Amino acid sequence: MKLFLSILTAAGLGYFLGSINFSIIVVRMMTGRDIRDMGSKNAGLTNTLRCAGKSCALMTLIGDLAKGIIAVALSRGVCHLLHAGMMPGNDTHYIGYIAGFFAIIGHVFPIYYGFKGGKGVLVGAASFLAVDYKVFLALIAIFAVILALSKYVSLASIISTTYCPIATLLMSWLIDGYTFGRSFIYMLLSLPMAAMVIWMHRSNIQRLIDGNENKFSFNKININ
């Protein structure tokens, strides 16, 4: 029963915090417009940067990173307080993965905004920052290299997300010293998070195949 309550708490906190979409909030406050009616109509960082400028994008970046971190940290904290649902050694890593996954679900399908949100890359990255900063740093490095080489934010997001389960396994097993079995469990828990983010990029994948995906350039961004 304690395990079930821990999982339910992590899922609930993750989803309702993830549903707070800072792109929608910030753009509406600063421009009076709905980001979902602008540009690619995606309520995410890249579209906010392109359509509303750097100020809105920076506030969106901070907000969406914060909600992912808070969702994971709060869920693990509650689990510790309840002394519930922990693996041997007071391990609450798996609670973090559950909270992170549902934070992505909330960001993609926010209950506060008619279930129409963003693609979850930023929230997923923030969740890994809270669960395992080493995985986060590895994925950010991959993202940065792919973006620099290709100039496609979507391609960088997709490739770095694809490496997420592999990075989770290797970091947990080889760096943190967990058993292969436990590291494998963490990898399995990271798979739904990665799958959701990649699925939300299916239209970008098609545009990349067709050769009409927009490239990223700071030179084309207006400063607010």
Backbone as a ProteinNet text record, in pm:
[ID]
protein_1_A
[PRIMARY]
MKLFLSILTAAGLGYFLGSINFSIIVVRMMTGRDIRDMGSKNAGLTNTLRCAGKSCALMTLIGDLAKGIIAVALSRGVCHLLHAGMMPGNDTHYIGYIAGFFAIIGHVFPIYYGFKGGKGVLVGAASFLAVDYKVFLALIAIFAVILALSKYVSLASIISTTYCPIATLLMSWLIDGYTFGRSFIYMLLSLPMAAMVIWMHRSNIQRLIDGNENKFSFNKININ
[TERTIARY]
82	0	86.5	196.8	285.4	351.2	387.5	447.2	347.6	225.1	121.3	98.6	94.1	72.9	190.2	311.1	428.5	423.4	389.1	379	267.2	153.6	39.4	74.5	146.7	188.6	283.1	380.4	475.7	405.6	311.4	238.1	153.5	84.3	-1.6	76.8	182.8	265.8	330.2	381.8	445.2	347.9	229.4	133	83.7	42.4	-16.8	86.8	210.3	316.4	357.2	363.9	399.1	297.7	173.5	66.8	76.9	161	181.8	276.6	223.1	303.7	348.5	476.7	528.8	536.5	545	541.8	407.5	299.6	165.8	148.7	190.1	173.1	253.8	381.9	472	433.5	409.4	374.5	242.7	146.7	17.6	34.2	117	138.7	213.3	312.1	399.8	353.6	272.3	226.8	75.6	5.4	-140	-186.2	-92.9	-127.1	-108.6	-162.5	-150.5	-41.8	64	175.4	129.2	17.3	-34.3	-99.8	-112.5	-163.1	-51.9	71.6	184.8	285.7	348.4	454.8	413.4	486.8	456.9	339.8	287.8	174.6	209.6	339.2	384.1	415.4	362.9	384	513.9	624	754.2	857.3	978.8	1084.2	1122.7	1143.3	1190.5	1090.2	962.8	860	846.7	862.7	857.6	973.6	1090.9	1209	1191.5	1139	1122.2	1013.1	904.4	787.1	772.6	827	806.9	935.9	1051.7	1178.1	1249.4	1367.9	1457.1	1407.3	1342.5	1295.1	1191.9	1093.7	990.9	1053.4	1147.7	1211	1289.8	1360.3	1439	1349.2	1238.1	1144.8	1080.5	1052.9	997.8	1099.5	1224.2	1331.9	1342.5	1346	1359.5	1239.2	1119.6	997.6	983.4	1006.2	988.6	1097.8	1219.9	1323.8	1286.9	1238.3	1205.3	1095.1	993.4	880.8	923.1	1012.8	1061	1143.7	1230.7	1315.4	1230.5	1135	1049	963.8	912.2	827.8	904.3	1028.2	1109.9	1152	1204	1253.9	1141.9	1028	915.3	862.7	853.5	804.8	898.7	1028.5	1124.7	1125.4	1107.4	1102.1	983.1	867.4	746.9	765.6	826.4	852.4	942	1044	1132.9	1058.7	975.4	900.7	806.3	747.1	653.5	725.5	857.6	934.5	864.1	816.6	734.5	790	774.5	805	951	1040.2	1181.9	1246.6	1339.6	1417.8	1521.3	1588.6	1692.4	1794.9	1839.5	1935.5	1870.9	1740.2	1666.8	1674.1	1670.4	1680.4	1543	1532	1406.6	1425.2	1530	1554	1431.7	1372.7	1263	1143.4	1124.3	1017.8	1043	1170.1	1206.2	1171	1195.2	1161.1	1010.7	934	788	737.6	788.1	748.4	786.9	907	952.9	867.7	831.7	747.5	612.6	551.3	419.5	428.9	543.5	563.7	565.5	627.2	626.2	483.4	410.3	270.5	191.1	212.1	141.2	177.6	305.2	349.3	289.4	283.8	231.2	78.9	13.4	-133.1	-176.8	-158	-186.7	-335.5	-372.2	-512.7	-564.3	-474.6	-515.5	-536	-490.5	-493.5	-554.2	-659.8	-729.6	-647.9	-551	-468.8	-387.6	-352.9	-272.9	-149.9	-34.5	85.6	205.3	323.6	447.3	491.9	622	674.6	753.3	779.7	833.6	983.5	1059.5	1205	1264.5	1226.4	1282.6	1247.5	1123.8	1080.1	1151.8	1168.1	1241.6	1386.2	1449.9	1588.1	1596.7	1501.4	1500.3	1480.3	1397.1	1373	1501.5	1579.2	1705.4	1809.1	1799.8	1888.3	1864.4	1738	1703.7	1731.3	1710.5	1729.7	1878	1946.2	2088.7	2152.4	2222.9	2279.6	2381.5	2443.3	2543.8	2478.4	2361.2	2286.5	2245.4	2199.5	2159.7	2276	2394.8	2510.4	2549.5	2539.4	2571.4	2474.7	2345.6	2245.1	2257.7	2288.1	2307.9	2427.1	2533.3	2651.3	2617	2541.8	2500	2411.7	2316.7	2227.3	2307	2401.2	2480.5	2561.3	2621.9	2703.7	2617.1	2503.6	2415.2	2357.6	2319.7	2265.9	2371.2	2494	2601.5	2630.6	2623	2654.4	2540.5	2416.5	2302.4	2218.4	2217.9	2134.4	1985.7	1955	1816.4	1793.6	1708.9	1677.4	1605.9	1513.7	1436.8	1527.8	1621.3	1712.5	1799.6	1848.9	1930.2	1848.7	1722.6	1634.9	1608.6	1580.6	1548.2	1668.2	1785.8	1903.8	1946.8	1948.8	1987.6	1888.5	1760.2	1658.1	1673.4	1709.6	1730	1842.2	1944.9	2057	2025.5	1912.9	1879.1	1880.5	1810	1812.7	1952.8	2030.7	2166.9	2253.5	2241.5	2318.3	2278.1	2149.2	2099.6	2161.5	2161.8	2220.1	2368.7	2443.7	2589.3	2630.7	2563.3	2598.1	2568.9	2454.2	2416	2507.6	2541.2	2619.2	2768.9	2823.8	2968.6	3019.2	2939	2982.4	2932.8	2802.3	2745.8	2769.8	2804.8	2837.4	2718.4	2598.9	2483.6	2502.2	2432	2436.6	2378.1	2415	2361.3	2209	2158.3	2014	1939.3	1988.6	1920.9	1937.7	2055	2078.6	1986.6	1963	1873.7	1731	1690.2	1557.7	1544.2	1648.6	1646.9	1636	1707	1699.8	1557.8	1494.4	1356.9	1261.6	1284.7	1200.3	1219.3	1338.4	1363.4	1306.8	1279.3	1230.6	1099	996.2	871.7	891.6	981.7	1010	1067.2	1165.4	1226.9	1127.1	1048.5	951.4	848	801.7	701.4	756.1	878.2	939.3	959.7	1009.6	1032.3	900.1	798	665.3	610.2	633.1	583.4	660	769.8	846.9	820.7	714.8	689.6	668.8	605.1	587.7	722.2	809.6	942.9	1024	1007.9	1078.7	1037.4	907.6	859.4	914.1	919.6	973.1	1122.7	1193.9	1336.1	1356	1271.3	1277.7	1246.2	1146.4	1104.2	1198.5	1286.9	1382.8	1330.4	1217.5	1162.8	1149.3	1231.4	1234.4	1311.3	1264.3	1330.3	1461.3	1564.9	1691.7	1692.6	1772.6	1781.4	1892.5	1861.6	1962.3	1932.6	2031.7	2014.6	1999	2052.3	2047.1	1906.5	1815.1	1678.3	1583.9	1639.9	1556.4	1550.1	1428.1	1409.8	1433.9	1488.2	1514.4	1402.3	1336.6	1230.3	1286.3
-120.1	0	126.7	125.7	242	265.6	156.3	167.8	230.6	186	239.5	388.1	426.9	567.1	653.8	600.4	674	698.9	594.1	606.8	703.4	693	781.3	926.5	948.2	1083.7	1142.1	1063.1	1108.8	1140.5	1054.2	1075.8	1202.3	1220.7	1337.9	1468.1	1471.1	1591.7	1623.2	1519.9	1539.3	1595.4	1536.9	1579.9	1722	1752.9	1884.8	1996.6	1967.4	2067.4	2080	1967.5	1969.9	2043.1	2045.9	2112.8	2264.4	2317.4	2462.7	2499.3	2552.4	2581	2726.9	2748.1	2883.7	2956.5	2883.5	2947.8	3017.7	2947.5	3005.1	3122.6	3104.8	3208.6	3333.4	3314.5	3428.3	3507.2	3436.6	3506.1	3580.8	3521	3587.8	3712.5	3703.4	3817.4	3930.6	3895.6	3996.7	4048.1	3970.9	4014	4014.9	3947.8	3939.3	3838.1	3758.6	3660.3	3517.7	3422.7	3281.2	3220	3167.8	3111.2	2995.6	2933.2	2821.2	2866.5	2998.1	3053.9	3121.5	3104.1	3173.9	3073.6	3109.2	3026.3	2882.9	2790.4	2647.5	2603.5	2696.6	2672.5	2578.5	2558.3	2473.6	2558.1	2517.4	2591.3	2545.5	2574.2	2533.1	2642.4	2613.7	2714.7	2765.8	2675.7	2718.2	2811.1	2774	2858.8	2992.1	2989	3112.2	3203.7	3145.4	3222.8	3286.2	3210.1	3259.5	3365.9	3346.2	3432	3543.2	3524.5	3623.3	3685.5	3634.8	3697.1	3635.8	3688.4	3630.7	3645.9	3757.7	3778.6	3673.8	3654.1	3552.5	3413	3388.2	3256.8	3228.5	3328.3	3309.7	3277.2	3350	3324.1	3186.6	3146.8	3012.7	2905.7	2928.1	2834	2812.2	2921.1	2912.5	2841.5	2879.2	2821.2	2673.2	2634	2493.2	2404.1	2458.1	2381.9	2364.5	2471.7	2468.2	2367.6	2361.8	2272.1	2125.4	2093.1	1955.8	1917.6	2009	1983.9	1971.5	2063.3	2062.2	1935.9	1894.1	1773.8	1652.1	1635.6	1521.4	1534.3	1651.8	1671.3	1659.8	1718.3	1713.6	1572.1	1498.7	1360.9	1272.5	1288.4	1208.8	1250.7	1380.1	1429.2	1373.6	1371.8	1317.3	1169	1098.7	955.7	931.2	1014.3	1002.5	1029.6	1132.5	1167.7	1055.9	991.8	883.2	751.2	748.9	624.3	514.1	554.2	460.5	441.5	321.5	293.6	304.3	287.4	302.5	167.2	165.1	45	29.3	-84.8	-102.6	9.1	52.2	161.6	298.1	305.5	432.4	496.6	413.8	460.9	505.8	633.5	686.3	731.6	681.5	719.4	690.3	573.6	534.9	627.7	682.8	781.2	904.7	942.9	1056.5	1033.4	912.3	881.2	887.8	837.8	840.5	984.4	1064.8	1205.6	1278	1250.1	1313.7	1276.5	1149	1103.7	1174.2	1182.8	1246.6	1398.4	1455.9	1598.8	1624	1532.9	1543.3	1528.7	1430.3	1410.9	1538.9	1600.2	1723.9	1836.8	1846.4	1952.1	1932.8	1808.4	1777.3	1789.1	1739.2	1741.7	1811.7	1944.6	2017.6	2029.9	1991.2	1995.4	2139.1	2235	2375.1	2445.8	2386.7	2455.2	2367.9	2297.6	2218.1	2104.5	2054.1	1939.3	1965.7	2092.5	2129.8	2205.3	2137	2198.5	2186.8	2166.1	2159.4	2017	2000.1	1868.8	1800	1867.9	1802.7	1789.3	1845.1	1828.6	1895.3	2019.1	2095.2	2033.3	1990.9	1928.5	1796.4	1720.1	1594.6	1617.4	1719.2	1751.4	1793.2	1874.6	1920.4	1803.7	1709.4	1592.1	1512.9	1498.7	1426.8	1505.8	1637.1	1718.9	1688.7	1666.5	1636.7	1491.4	1399.9	1257.4	1220	1260.5	1228	1334.5	1427.9	1540.3	1495	1378.6	1330.4	1292.3	1229.4	1197.9	1327.5	1423.5	1554	1618.6	1620.3	1683.1	1610.6	1477.9	1400.2	1432.7	1442.3	1470.9	1613.1	1707.7	1846.8	1857.1	1782.1	1783.1	1729.3	1619.4	1562.7	1661.2	1722.6	1821.1	1935.8	1989	2104	2070.9	1952.3	1912.1	1896.7	1828	1806.5	1938.9	2026.9	2157.2	2239.1	2238.1	2313.8	2261.9	2129.8	2070.7	2082.7	2068.6	2061.5	2188.5	2266.4	2386.5	2351.4	2223.4	2180.9	2151.6	2231.5	2207.4	2073.6	2045.7	1921.3	1798.9	1801.5	1687.6	1669.2	1779.2	1772.1	1715.5	1755.7	1706.3	1557.7	1514.8	1374.5	1284.2	1322.8	1238.7	1231.5	1345.6	1344.2	1263.7	1273.7	1196.6	1047.5	1010.9	870.7	808.7	887.6	839	835	892.7	903.1	768.9	665.1	536.6	476.2	490.2	435.6	508.2	641.9	720.7	686.5	663.9	627.8	497.1	397.1	266.7	278.2	343.1	350	432.9	545.8	630.8	560.8	494.8	426.7	308.3	235.7	112.3	140	217	235.7	350.8	455.4	572.5	569.5	543	544.2	414.7	308.2	182.4	97.4	126.4	40.2	-91.9	-194.7	-322.7	-306.7	-397.9	-390.6	-403.3	-490	-511	-383.6	-311.1	-188.2	-81.2	-74.5	21.8	-6.4	-134.7	-173.7	-129.1	-139	-91.9	57.9	133.9	278.3	307.2	227.8	246.1	223.6	117.6	87.2	199.7	258	367	494	509.2	627.4	612.2	489.8	465.8	537.3	530.6	601.9	752.4	811.4	953.3	986.5	907	929.6	906.4	800	766.2	876.4	934.8	1040.8	1163.2	1202.8	1320.8	1296.8	1178.5	1147.6	1142.6	1083.4	1076.1	1215.1	1308.8	1444.6	1518.6	1461.9	1522.6	1454.1	1375.6	1300.5	1392.7	1508.6	1601.5	1662	1685.8	1737.5	1633.6	1507.1	1399.2	1395.7	1410.9	1411	1529.9	1647.6	1766.2	1751.1	1686.6	1660.6	1568.6	1467.5	1374.7	1447.3	1536.8	1611.2	1726.1	1761.3	1867.6	2008.2	2024.3	2158.4	2197.4	2135.5	2174.3	2305.8	2394	2522.5	2504.1	2575	2574.7	2684.7	2664.7	2760.8	2861.5	2989.2	3093.1	3207.3	3245	3358.7	3488.7	3492.3	3614.9	3652.5	3553.5	3578.4	3607.2	3619	3636.9	3783.9	3830.5	3966.7	3975.3	4084.7	4104.7	4188.6	4137.6	4212.2	4303.1
0	0	0	78.9	83.1	-51.8	-118.1	-250.8	-347.8	-342.6	-431.1	-405.1	-277.9	-242.9	-289.3	-279.4	-324.6	-474.6	-549.7	-694.9	-732.4	-663.7	-690.5	-659.7	-550.1	-512.5	-617.2	-660.3	-761.5	-892.7	-932.4	-1057.2	-1049.1	-936.5	-920.6	-916.8	-836.3	-827.2	-962.2	-1027.5	-1157.4	-1259.3	-1266.9	-1368.7	-1345.5	-1223.1	-1197.8	-1201.4	-1161.3	-1176.1	-1322.9	-1392.8	-1533.9	-1618.8	-1575.1	-1650.4	-1646.8	-1557.4	-1552.5	-1666.9	-1774.6	-1893.4	-1892.3	-1870.2	-1857.8	-1992	-2100.5	-2231	-2251.7	-2221.5	-2235	-2139.7	-2014.4	-1912.9	-1946.5	-1976.2	-1998.5	-2123.5	-2234.4	-2358.8	-2343.9	-2275.6	-2256.3	-2169.4	-2065.1	-1976.5	-2047.4	-2130.1	-2188.5	-2324.2	-2395.6	-2528	-2543	-2451.3	-2462.2	-2564.9	-2618.3	-2720.4	-2668.1	-2742.1	-2707	-2794.7	-2733.9	-2809	-2897.9	-2861.5	-2939.5	-3069.1	-3087.8	-3213.5	-3293.4	-3250.8	-3311.8	-3368.4	-3479.8	-3536	-3561.2	-3499.5	-3513.7	-3427.5	-3347.5	-3256.9	-3141.7	-3119.4	-3009.6	-2886.5	-2773	-2647.9	-2582.5	-2649.8	-2600.4	-2615.9	-2573.1	-2569	-2708	-2804.4	-2936.2	-3004.1	-3001.5	-3063.9	-2990.6	-2858.4	-2780	-2818.2	-2835	-2872.6	-3010	-3104.5	-3240.6	-3251.1	-3177.1	-3195.8	-3091.9	-2973	-2866.9	-2816.7	-2859.5	-2824.7	-2706.3	-2680.2	-2580.5	-2437.2	-2405.8	-2268.7	-2229.6	-2317.4	-2292.1	-2286.7	-2376.4	-2380.6	-2253.4	-2203	-2081.1	-1962.3	-1949.7	-1839.8	-1854	-1977.8	-2003.8	-1966.7	-2004.8	-1972.7	-1821.9	-1746.8	-1600.9	-1540.2	-1583.5	-1527.4	-1555.8	-1681	-1717.1	-1658.5	-1644.9	-1575.8	-1428.7	-1367.6	-1224.7	-1194.6	-1279.9	-1248.9	-1258.2	-1351.3	-1359.8	-1238.7	-1196.2	-1078.9	-953.6	-937.4	-818.7	-813.7	-928.1	-931.9	-881	-927.4	-885.8	-740.2	-703.5	-567.1	-464.4	-494.4	-400.6	-384	-493.5	-486.8	-404.8	-426.7	-350.3	-203.7	-178.9	-41	35	-30.4	32.7	60.7	-34.6	-17	104.2	120.4	236.1	366	366.4	487.6	529.9	430	459.1	485.1	455.9	464.7	385.7	266.8	190	50.2	-1.7	-140.5	-177.1	-80.7	-110.4	-136.4	-231.4	-256.5	-145.9	-139.6	-37.7	-41.6	77.5	85	76.3	105.4	99	-39.8	-140.5	-278.4	-328.9	-365.7	-420.6	-566	-630.4	-770.1	-857	-838.5	-926.8	-911.6	-791.4	-769.6	-856.7	-868.4	-952.5	-1098.5	-1149.3	-1287.8	-1310.1	-1213.8	-1226.2	-1226.2	-1132.8	-1127.1	-1255.4	-1306.9	-1429.4	-1549.2	-1558.5	-1669.8	-1668.6	-1552	-1544.1	-1557.2	-1524.3	-1550.4	-1701.3	-1775.8	-1922	-1974.7	-1922.4	-1961.7	-1937.3	-1818.9	-1786.2	-1880.4	-1917.3	-2008	-2147.1	-2192.2	-2325.6	-2328.9	-2222.8	-2214.7	-2086.2	-2078.1	-1953.8	-1924.3	-1804.9	-1765.6	-1758.1	-1735.5	-1721.1	-1854.8	-1964.5	-2093.8	-2203.2	-2168.8	-2268.3	-2325.6	-2246.7	-2285	-2412.8	-2435.9	-2552	-2504.4	-2503.1	-2449.3	-2540.6	-2481.7	-2557.9	-2583.8	-2611.1	-2649.2	-2538.5	-2429.4	-2311.3	-2300.9	-2396.4	-2393.1	-2268.7	-2244.1	-2134	-1998.7	-1985	-1859.3	-1837.4	-1945.3	-1934.9	-1892.6	-1951.2	-1914.6	-1769	-1724.7	-1585.3	-1489.8	-1528.5	-1444.5	-1425	-1531.6	-1519.9	-1442.1	-1447.2	-1364.7	-1217.4	-1180.4	-1041.1	-1004.4	-1099	-1070.7	-1074.2	-1181.2	-1197.6	-1285.6	-1224.8	-1299.1	-1402.5	-1381.6	-1476.8	-1609.4	-1601.4	-1723.3	-1792.7	-1714	-1767.4	-1844.6	-1784.9	-1848.8	-1977.8	-1975.4	-2095.3	-2208.7	-2176.7	-2278.6	-2331.1	-2241.6	-2284.3	-2379.2	-2348.5	-2435.6	-2574.4	-2578.8	-2707.7	-2783	-2711	-2771.7	-2833.5	-2757.9	-2803.8	-2928.6	-2931.8	-3047	-3171.7	-3157.2	-3272.5	-3321.6	-3229.3	-3268.9	-3343.3	-3292	-3356	-3496.2	-3514.7	-3644.5	-3744.9	-3695.4	-3786.9	-3793.7	-3685.2	-3669.5	-3656.9	-3632	-3611.5	-3463.2	-3397.3	-3256.7	-3241.8	-3332.9	-3324.9	-3336.8	-3430.2	-3447.9	-3324.5	-3268.7	-3147.4	-3031.3	-3022.3	-2915.8	-2930.9	-3053	-3079.7	-3052.3	-3101.9	-3085.1	-2938.7	-2869.8	-2728	-2645.3	-2678.7	-2607.1	-2633.6	-2755.2	-2790.1	-2706.3	-2677.3	-2596.6	-2446.9	-2407	-2264.9	-2191.1	-2238.9	-2166.8	-2158.4	-2266.9	-2267.3	-2165	-2163.2	-2067	-1923.6	-1903.1	-1769.8	-1722.3	-1809.5	-1775.2	-1744	-1832.6	-1817.4	-1696	-1674.6	-1560.7	-1428.2	-1420.9	-1296.6	-1267.7	-1370.8	-1353.9	-1339.5	-1432.6	-1436.4	-1349.8	-1335.5	-1259.3	-1115	-1097.5	-961.5	-885.4	-957.1	-891.2	-851.6	-906.7	-880.1	-953.3	-908.2	-977.4	-1117.4	-1206.5	-1342.1	-1340.6	-1250.6	-1241.9	-1207.3	-1106.5	-1066.4	-1174	-1233.4	-1341.1	-1459.2	-1485.6	-1594.3	-1564.7	-1438.9	-1398.8	-1423.7	-1387.3	-1412	-1560.9	-1641.1	-1785.4	-1836.1	-1785.4	-1825.5	-1784.6	-1666.5	-1619.9	-1703	-1760.5	-1843.5	-1984.8	-2026.9	-2162.1	-2193.5	-2105.4	-2136.8	-2150.7	-2070.6	-2079.1	-2217	-2260	-2390.5	-2503.3	-2490.8	-2595.5	-2613.1	-2503	-2511.3	-2582.9	-2548.9	-2612.3	-2761.2	-2797.4	-2939	-3015.1	-2955.6	-3018.7	-3046.9	-2955.4	-2974	-3083.3	-3129.9	-3239	-3373.4	-3382.3	-3505.7	-3626.8	-3605.4	-3717.9	-3758.8	-3659.4	-3690.9	-3768.3	-3730	-3799.5	-3946.5	-3970.5	-4108.5	-4185.6	-4120.6	-4188.6	-4215.3	-4123.8	-4145.5	-4266.1	-4277.7	-4391	-4521.2	-4515	-4634.4	-4668.6	-4573.1	-4597.4	-4579.9	-4505.5	-4486	-4338.9	-4254.5	-4113.3	-4099.1	-4011	-3989.5	-3913.4	-3959.3	-3888.2	-3783.2	-3680	-3570.4	-3596.1	-3570.8	-3585.7	-3491.3	-3408.6	-3318.8	-3397.4	-3518.3	-3596.8	-3639.8	-3635.1	-3678.6	-3561.7	-3440.9	-3322.1	-3284.5	-3259.5	-3212.7	-3063.2	-3016.1	-2873.3	-2814.2	-2710	-2643.4	-2536.7
[MASK]
++++++++++++++++++++++++++++++++++++++++++++++++++++++++++++++++++++++++++++++++++++++++++++++++++++++++++++++++++++++++++++++++++++++++++++++++++++++++++++++++++++++++++++++++++++++++++++++++++++++++++++++++++++++++++++++++

